[in-house]
Short mmCIF file of C-alpha atoms in Angstrom, two decimals:
data_model
loop_
_atom_site.label_atom_id
_atom_site.label_comp_id
_atom_site.label_asym_id
_atom_site.label_seq_id
_atom_site.Cartn_x
_atom_site.Cartn_y
_atom_site.Cartn_z
CA MET A 6 -137.15 47.70 159.19
CA THR A 7 -136.90 50.09 156.23
CA GLN A 8 -133.66 52.05 156.18
CA ALA A 9 -133.93 55.85 156.27
CA PRO A 10 -133.46 57.59 152.90
CA LEU A 11 -129.95 58.77 152.12
CA LEU A 12 -128.96 62.29 151.11
CA VAL A 13 -125.48 62.79 149.68
CA ILE A 14 -124.23 66.35 149.96
CA ALA A 15 -121.30 67.24 147.70
CA ALA A 16 -119.30 70.29 148.70
CA GLY A 17 -115.85 71.54 149.57
CA GLY A 18 -113.09 74.00 149.00
CA THR A 19 -114.11 76.87 151.26
CA GLY A 20 -116.40 77.71 154.12
CA GLY A 21 -118.68 79.44 151.61
CA HIS A 22 -119.62 76.03 150.23
CA MET A 23 -119.42 74.07 153.47
CA PHE A 24 -121.48 76.28 155.83
CA PRO A 25 -124.75 75.98 153.82
CA ALA A 26 -124.01 72.29 153.27
CA GLN A 27 -123.72 71.86 157.04
CA SER A 28 -127.03 73.69 157.51
CA LEU A 29 -128.85 71.35 155.13
CA ALA A 30 -127.28 68.33 156.84
CA GLU A 31 -128.58 69.51 160.23
CA VAL A 32 -132.15 69.89 158.93
CA MET A 33 -132.20 66.61 157.01
CA LEU A 34 -130.97 64.67 160.02
CA ALA A 35 -133.75 66.26 162.08
CA ARG A 36 -136.21 65.08 159.41
CA GLY A 37 -135.04 61.50 159.84
CA TRP A 38 -132.73 61.17 156.84
CA ARG A 39 -129.27 59.69 156.71
CA VAL A 40 -126.66 62.15 155.43
CA LYS A 41 -123.26 61.65 153.84
CA LEU A 42 -120.87 64.43 152.84
CA SER A 43 -118.80 63.88 149.71
CA THR A 44 -115.75 66.15 149.64
CA ASP A 45 -112.00 66.06 149.08
CA ALA A 46 -109.11 66.27 151.55
CA ARG A 47 -109.20 70.09 151.47
CA GLY A 48 -112.92 70.24 152.13
CA ALA A 49 -112.62 67.70 154.93
CA ARG A 50 -110.80 70.37 156.97
CA TYR A 51 -114.08 72.28 157.29
CA THR A 52 -116.12 69.36 158.64
CA GLY A 53 -115.35 69.80 162.35
CA ALA A 54 -118.70 71.46 163.07
CA PHE A 55 -120.79 68.98 161.06
CA PRO A 56 -123.08 66.75 163.14
CA GLN A 57 -121.35 63.51 164.13
CA ALA A 58 -124.11 61.55 162.39
CA VAL A 59 -122.88 62.81 159.00
CA GLU A 60 -120.59 60.27 157.35
CA ILE A 61 -117.64 61.94 155.59
CA GLU A 62 -116.54 60.40 152.29
CA VAL A 63 -113.27 61.82 150.93
CA MET A 64 -113.15 61.67 147.13
CA PRO A 65 -110.26 62.35 144.75
CA SER A 66 -110.79 65.62 142.86
CA ALA A 67 -108.71 68.44 141.45
CA THR A 68 -108.82 71.80 139.70
CA PHE A 69 -107.02 73.31 136.72
CA ALA A 70 -106.74 76.58 138.66
CA ARG A 71 -103.73 75.45 140.73
CA GLY A 72 -100.32 73.87 140.24
CA GLY A 73 -97.90 73.53 137.38
CA ILE A 74 -97.98 71.46 134.21
CA ALA A 75 -97.53 68.15 136.03
CA ALA A 76 -100.37 68.90 138.45
CA LYS A 77 -102.68 69.99 135.63
CA ALA A 78 -101.93 66.77 133.74
CA MET A 79 -103.30 64.81 136.70
CA VAL A 80 -106.56 66.77 137.04
CA LEU A 81 -108.71 64.66 134.71
CA PRO A 82 -107.40 61.30 135.98
CA ARG A 83 -108.05 62.39 139.57
CA ILE A 84 -111.56 63.62 138.77
CA MET A 85 -112.39 60.43 136.89
CA GLY A 86 -111.06 58.40 139.79
CA GLY A 87 -113.37 60.31 142.09
CA VAL A 88 -116.37 59.80 139.79
CA PHE A 89 -115.80 56.02 139.59
CA LYS A 90 -115.38 55.84 143.38
CA ALA A 91 -118.61 57.78 143.88
CA MET A 92 -120.49 55.53 141.45
CA SER A 93 -119.21 52.47 143.30
CA ASN A 94 -120.38 53.94 146.60
CA PHE A 95 -123.80 54.80 145.14
CA MET A 96 -124.28 51.25 143.87
CA ARG A 97 -123.65 49.92 147.40
CA ASP A 98 -125.77 52.55 149.16
CA LYS A 99 -128.09 54.30 146.72
CA PRO A 100 -128.85 57.92 147.59
CA ALA A 101 -132.41 59.16 147.30
CA VAL A 102 -131.04 62.58 146.30
CA VAL A 103 -127.61 64.12 145.63
CA VAL A 104 -127.14 67.85 146.26
CA GLY A 105 -124.07 69.75 145.03
CA PHE A 106 -123.02 73.03 146.67
CA GLY A 107 -120.27 73.91 144.20
CA GLY A 108 -116.50 73.82 144.39
CA TYR A 109 -114.42 71.26 142.51
CA PRO A 110 -114.67 68.71 145.38
CA ALA A 111 -118.38 68.44 144.50
CA ILE A 112 -117.64 67.18 140.97
CA PRO A 113 -117.31 63.41 141.62
CA ALA A 114 -120.62 62.92 143.43
CA VAL A 115 -122.70 65.20 141.18
CA ALA A 116 -121.14 63.73 138.03
CA ALA A 117 -121.79 60.20 139.30
CA ALA A 118 -125.42 61.07 140.06
CA THR A 119 -125.76 62.53 136.56
CA LEU A 120 -124.34 59.42 134.89
CA MET A 121 -126.54 57.15 137.02
CA LYS A 122 -129.63 59.36 136.51
CA LEU A 123 -130.21 59.74 140.23
CA PRO A 124 -132.36 62.64 141.55
CA ARG A 125 -129.98 65.56 141.86
CA MET A 126 -129.88 69.30 142.37
CA ILE A 127 -127.38 72.07 142.95
CA HIS A 128 -127.43 75.04 145.29
CA GLU A 129 -125.64 78.19 144.18
CA GLN A 130 -124.76 80.53 147.02
CA ASN A 131 -123.68 83.51 144.91
CA GLY A 132 -125.50 85.80 142.52
CA ILE A 133 -123.47 84.33 139.64
CA LEU A 134 -122.95 80.61 139.12
CA GLY A 135 -119.56 79.22 140.06
CA ARG A 136 -117.64 77.24 137.46
CA VAL A 137 -118.68 73.80 138.72
CA ASN A 138 -122.34 74.74 139.04
CA GLN A 139 -122.23 76.21 135.53
CA VAL A 140 -121.24 72.78 134.24
CA PHE A 141 -124.11 71.01 136.00
CA ALA A 142 -126.89 73.66 135.83
CA LYS A 143 -128.50 72.08 132.74
CA ARG A 144 -127.87 68.53 133.95
CA VAL A 145 -129.72 68.55 137.26
CA ASP A 146 -133.38 68.42 138.23
CA LYS A 147 -133.40 71.61 140.30
CA VAL A 148 -131.22 74.71 140.71
CA ALA A 149 -131.66 76.34 144.11
CA CYS A 150 -130.44 79.93 144.46
CA GLY A 151 -129.10 81.54 147.60
CA THR A 152 -128.93 85.08 146.18
CA TRP A 153 -131.69 86.67 144.13
CA PRO A 154 -131.61 87.35 141.33
CA THR A 155 -129.00 84.79 140.23
CA THR A 156 -127.65 84.88 136.68
CA LEU A 157 -128.51 81.50 135.13
CA PRO A 158 -127.93 79.88 131.73
CA GLU A 159 -130.67 80.32 129.16
CA GLY A 160 -133.48 77.84 129.70
CA VAL A 161 -132.61 77.15 133.34
CA GLU A 162 -135.09 78.22 136.00
CA GLY A 163 -133.93 78.78 139.55
CA VAL A 164 -135.78 78.35 142.83
CA TYR A 165 -135.01 81.09 145.36
CA THR A 166 -134.41 79.38 148.70
CA GLY A 167 -131.89 81.79 150.18
CA ASN A 168 -128.59 80.71 151.69
CA PRO A 169 -128.92 78.28 154.60
CA VAL A 170 -127.11 79.45 157.71
CA ARG A 171 -125.64 77.27 160.45
CA GLY A 172 -127.78 76.43 163.45
CA ALA A 173 -125.58 78.63 165.65
CA ILE A 174 -126.38 81.62 163.42
CA LEU A 175 -130.07 80.77 163.31
CA GLU A 176 -130.15 80.74 167.12
CA LYS A 177 -129.19 84.44 166.94
CA TYR A 178 -131.94 85.30 164.44
CA ALA A 179 -133.14 88.88 165.01
CA ALA A 180 -131.02 89.21 168.16
CA PRO A 181 -131.85 92.56 169.81
CA TYR A 182 -129.68 95.31 168.39
CA ILE A 183 -128.11 97.88 170.72
CA ALA A 184 -127.70 101.01 168.62
CA PRO A 185 -124.37 102.89 168.81
CA GLY A 186 -123.95 105.35 171.64
CA ASP A 187 -121.65 106.70 174.34
CA TYR A 188 -120.93 103.29 175.83
CA PRO A 189 -118.85 100.19 174.88
CA MET A 190 -119.35 99.19 171.24
CA GLU A 191 -118.15 96.26 169.12
CA ILE A 192 -116.98 96.11 165.51
CA LEU A 193 -116.57 92.67 163.91
CA VAL A 194 -114.14 92.47 160.98
CA MET A 195 -114.16 89.33 158.81
CA GLY A 196 -112.34 88.46 155.62
CA GLY A 197 -114.03 85.19 154.71
CA SER A 198 -112.75 81.74 155.68
CA GLN A 199 -109.36 82.54 154.12
CA GLY A 200 -108.92 85.98 155.68
CA ALA A 201 -108.18 89.09 153.62
CA ARG A 202 -104.91 91.00 153.51
CA ILE A 203 -106.49 94.23 152.31
CA LEU A 204 -108.63 94.35 155.45
CA SER A 205 -105.50 93.91 157.58
CA ASP A 206 -103.90 96.78 155.66
CA VAL A 207 -106.80 99.23 155.73
CA VAL A 208 -109.14 98.54 158.66
CA PRO A 209 -106.72 99.22 161.56
CA GLU A 210 -105.63 102.53 160.04
CA ALA A 211 -109.27 103.47 159.42
CA ILE A 212 -110.20 102.68 163.02
CA ALA A 213 -107.28 104.77 164.30
CA ARG A 214 -108.64 107.79 162.37
CA LEU A 215 -111.94 107.80 164.27
CA PRO A 216 -112.62 110.59 166.80
CA GLU A 217 -111.18 109.87 170.25
CA ARG A 218 -114.62 110.13 171.88
CA MET A 219 -115.77 107.22 169.67
CA LEU A 220 -112.49 105.29 169.74
CA SER A 221 -112.41 105.09 173.54
CA ASN A 222 -115.68 103.09 173.46
CA LEU A 223 -114.66 100.65 170.72
CA ARG A 224 -113.51 97.05 170.86
CA ILE A 225 -112.48 95.36 167.62
CA SER A 226 -112.73 91.65 166.80
CA GLN A 227 -110.77 91.07 163.60
CA GLN A 228 -109.90 88.04 161.52
CA ALA A 229 -106.48 88.18 159.88
CA ARG A 230 -104.26 85.81 157.98
CA ALA A 231 -101.53 84.12 160.02
CA GLU A 232 -98.83 86.18 158.30
CA ASP A 233 -100.66 89.41 159.19
CA LEU A 234 -101.61 88.53 162.75
CA ASP A 235 -98.63 90.05 164.57
CA ARG A 236 -98.54 93.35 162.69
CA VAL A 237 -102.27 93.94 163.03
CA THR A 238 -102.18 93.12 166.75
CA GLU A 239 -99.16 95.39 167.24
CA PHE A 240 -100.81 98.28 165.37
CA TYR A 241 -103.85 98.20 167.62
CA GLN A 242 -101.67 97.96 170.73
CA LEU A 243 -99.50 100.92 169.67
CA HIS A 244 -102.61 103.04 169.13
CA GLY A 245 -104.25 102.02 172.39
CA ILE A 246 -107.17 100.37 170.61
CA LYS A 247 -108.84 97.41 172.33
CA ALA A 248 -108.73 94.55 169.83
CA ASP A 249 -108.86 90.77 169.64
CA VAL A 250 -107.16 89.58 166.42
CA GLN A 251 -107.44 85.92 165.42
CA THR A 252 -106.74 83.86 162.32
CA PHE A 253 -110.16 82.23 162.59
CA ILE A 254 -113.04 83.49 164.69
CA HIS A 255 -114.84 80.45 166.04
CA ASP A 256 -117.68 82.29 167.80
CA VAL A 257 -118.89 84.45 164.91
CA PRO A 258 -122.59 84.13 165.87
CA LYS A 259 -121.94 85.49 169.37
CA ARG A 260 -119.63 88.29 168.25
CA MET A 261 -121.87 89.35 165.38
CA SER A 262 -124.94 89.46 167.61
CA GLU A 263 -123.05 91.68 170.07
CA SER A 264 -121.66 94.03 167.40
CA GLN A 265 -122.84 97.48 166.40
CA LEU A 266 -121.21 97.14 162.96
CA VAL A 267 -119.81 94.36 160.76
CA ILE A 268 -117.04 95.01 158.23
CA THR A 269 -116.63 92.06 155.89
CA ARG A 270 -116.12 90.60 152.48
CA SER A 271 -119.45 89.87 150.79
CA GLY A 272 -119.17 86.14 150.45
CA ALA A 273 -122.60 84.53 150.24
CA SER A 274 -122.45 83.03 153.74
CA SER A 275 -121.27 86.29 155.31
CA ALA A 276 -124.10 88.22 153.65
CA ALA A 277 -126.62 85.63 154.81
CA ASP A 278 -125.29 85.71 158.39
CA VAL A 279 -125.50 89.52 158.48
CA SER A 280 -129.10 89.49 157.24
CA VAL A 281 -130.32 86.71 159.57
CA ILE A 282 -128.81 88.23 162.73
CA GLY A 283 -129.67 91.71 161.47
CA ARG A 284 -126.63 93.99 161.69
CA PRO A 285 -125.46 97.10 159.82
CA ALA A 286 -122.60 96.16 157.54
CA ILE A 287 -119.88 97.61 155.37
CA PHE A 288 -119.16 95.19 152.53
CA ILE A 289 -115.84 95.19 150.68
CA PRO A 290 -116.31 92.75 147.77
CA PHE A 291 -113.30 90.69 146.74
CA ALA A 292 -112.31 92.33 143.42
CA ALA A 293 -110.86 89.12 141.95
CA ALA A 294 -113.97 87.02 142.66
CA THR A 295 -115.18 85.15 139.58
CA ALA A 296 -117.47 87.41 137.51
CA ASP A 297 -117.45 89.89 140.43
CA HIS A 298 -120.00 87.70 142.23
CA GLN A 299 -119.31 89.26 145.64
CA THR A 300 -120.69 92.57 144.39
CA ALA A 301 -123.83 90.70 143.30
CA ASN A 302 -124.06 89.08 146.74
CA ALA A 303 -124.05 92.45 148.53
CA ARG A 304 -126.47 94.19 146.17
CA GLY A 305 -129.70 93.11 147.87
CA LEU A 306 -128.60 94.35 151.30
CA VAL A 307 -127.23 97.59 149.86
CA GLU A 308 -130.43 98.28 147.92
CA ALA A 309 -132.43 97.62 151.10
CA ASN A 310 -130.31 100.29 152.87
CA ALA A 311 -129.02 97.65 155.27
CA ALA A 312 -125.40 97.90 154.16
CA ILE A 313 -122.76 100.10 152.59
CA MET A 314 -120.56 98.77 149.81
CA ILE A 315 -117.04 100.04 149.15
CA PRO A 316 -115.30 98.59 146.07
CA GLU A 317 -111.67 97.64 146.62
CA SER A 318 -110.65 100.29 144.08
CA LYS A 319 -112.11 102.97 146.37
CA LEU A 320 -111.08 101.47 149.70
CA THR A 321 -108.71 103.69 151.68
CA PRO A 322 -108.33 104.31 155.42
CA GLU A 323 -110.00 107.70 154.87
CA SER A 324 -113.00 106.36 152.92
CA LEU A 325 -113.57 103.51 155.37
CA ALA A 326 -113.18 105.73 158.45
CA GLU A 327 -115.79 108.09 157.02
CA GLN A 328 -118.33 105.30 156.61
CA ILE A 329 -117.62 103.76 160.02
CA GLU A 330 -118.08 107.14 161.70
CA ASN A 331 -121.25 107.73 159.70
CA VAL A 332 -122.84 104.52 161.02
CA LEU A 333 -121.66 104.80 164.62
CA SER A 334 -122.58 108.46 165.02
CA HIS A 335 -126.19 107.98 163.83
CA PRO A 336 -127.89 105.51 166.19
CA GLU A 337 -131.33 105.82 164.58
CA GLY A 338 -129.86 105.20 161.14
CA ALA A 339 -127.88 102.20 162.42
CA LEU A 340 -131.05 100.76 163.95
CA MET A 341 -132.86 101.20 160.63
CA MET A 342 -130.00 99.38 158.86
CA SER A 343 -130.35 96.52 161.33
CA GLN A 344 -134.08 96.26 160.68
CA ALA A 345 -133.56 96.50 156.93
CA ALA A 346 -131.12 93.59 157.04
CA LEU A 347 -133.73 91.44 158.76
CA SER A 348 -136.34 92.45 156.18
CA VAL A 349 -134.38 90.74 153.37
CA SER A 350 -133.23 87.71 155.39
CA LYS A 351 -134.25 84.12 154.67
CA PRO A 352 -133.98 82.40 158.07
CA GLN A 353 -135.91 79.37 156.76
CA ALA A 354 -133.56 78.82 153.80
CA ALA A 355 -132.35 75.43 155.06
CA GLU A 356 -135.94 74.26 155.62
CA GLU A 357 -136.94 75.39 152.11
CA LEU A 358 -133.96 73.61 150.61
CA ALA A 359 -134.76 70.47 152.62
CA SER A 360 -138.33 70.54 151.28
CA LEU A 361 -136.97 70.68 147.72
CA VAL A 362 -134.84 67.62 148.50
CA GLU A 363 -137.84 65.71 149.80
CA ASP A 364 -139.95 66.76 146.79
CA LEU A 365 -137.28 65.39 144.46
CA ALA A 366 -137.13 62.11 146.35
CA PHE A 367 -140.95 61.80 146.29
CA GLN A 368 -141.14 62.50 142.54
CA ALA A 369 -138.54 59.80 141.87
CA LYS A 370 -140.58 57.08 143.58
#
C-alpha cells in the first residue's frame, strides 16, 4: 500500500505563525495527506489545538534578537544543529512539500528543504515580509501572501491566498450580526497572543468615558497580560462595568461572533478573523512591529470602511472613547462595517494554500 504524501509545516514563535499553520494542517489531513509540524520548544506551546494526527517535531533554533553575548554566540550552532536534524529526518521520511510560515523556528526545516532541493514554499501572513521569510523568498518555489498587496523583493512574484483561519473561526463565517442598540452588547478586546499593555492602560478608561445609557448595556471581554490582569479587573469592578478579563481567551470565535465591536491589534491572524466572521473593528497597530507591518495588515479593512485604525501615537482614552461611541451609536453604519469586512474576507484561504501545496507536489513528480 502506497504511503500518503507527507507535508512538513515549519512554523513557530507566536500564534500569528501557528494559527494559519494549523489551518493548513487541518485541510491537508482532510485531503488525505500526512502532516508533520517542525517547530522549536517555544512554538510547541501553541500546538494544543492542532489535530492529533499532526506529528510534532521539535527542532533546535534560535534568534539574534534575544539574550546576551553568550546566547548570541550559540545562535548559529543551534540553527545548524536544527538544519542537520531536519535533513536527517527528511532522508528517513521524505516530504513531498515543505511549507514555512515564518518565525525563526521555521529556519531548520525550510533551510534543509532548500539544501536538499525539495519542493518548498513560504506563506507570509503580513503585508511586509518577516525577517525569516525575507531570507527564503528568493530560494523557494512559491511565495503565498496572506495580505494584499505584500511588499516583496525585486523579481519575486507572490500568490494571494489570504490568511488561513482556524476551523473554529471558519465555522463562524458570516455569522449574523446584531447591530448595536438599546439592549445588551459585547465588545471583544484582544492584544494578540502575547497581550498588549497599552490596551490594558487605555481601553478600560475609554470604556468608562462612554455615556451611561450605552455603558449600562455593555459587557467587555478583554485579554490582558498576567501582570495587568488584577488592575484591569479591579478598574472595571470599581466603575461598575461588566467585564471578563483573561490572560488568554480560548473561545475567540464564539465571543467575536457575539460581539458588536472588536478592539484589537492588527496582527495578520486577528485581521483575518475579523474579516471572516465579519465584525466592525478598531485596530491599534503595534508601533514597534517590524517595518510597521501591522499598519499594512489593517489597511485593506480600513480602506473598505470595515474598520477604524488608531495609531499608538494618537491613542488616548478620549480618542478611543470617541470612536467606540461613534460605532455603537450608529447601528446602520456598524452593520455596513460588518458587511464590508465580509466583502474583503478570504474564507477559502486554507483551501487555496492547500491547492498550491498539491500543485507543487504534482510538478515535482
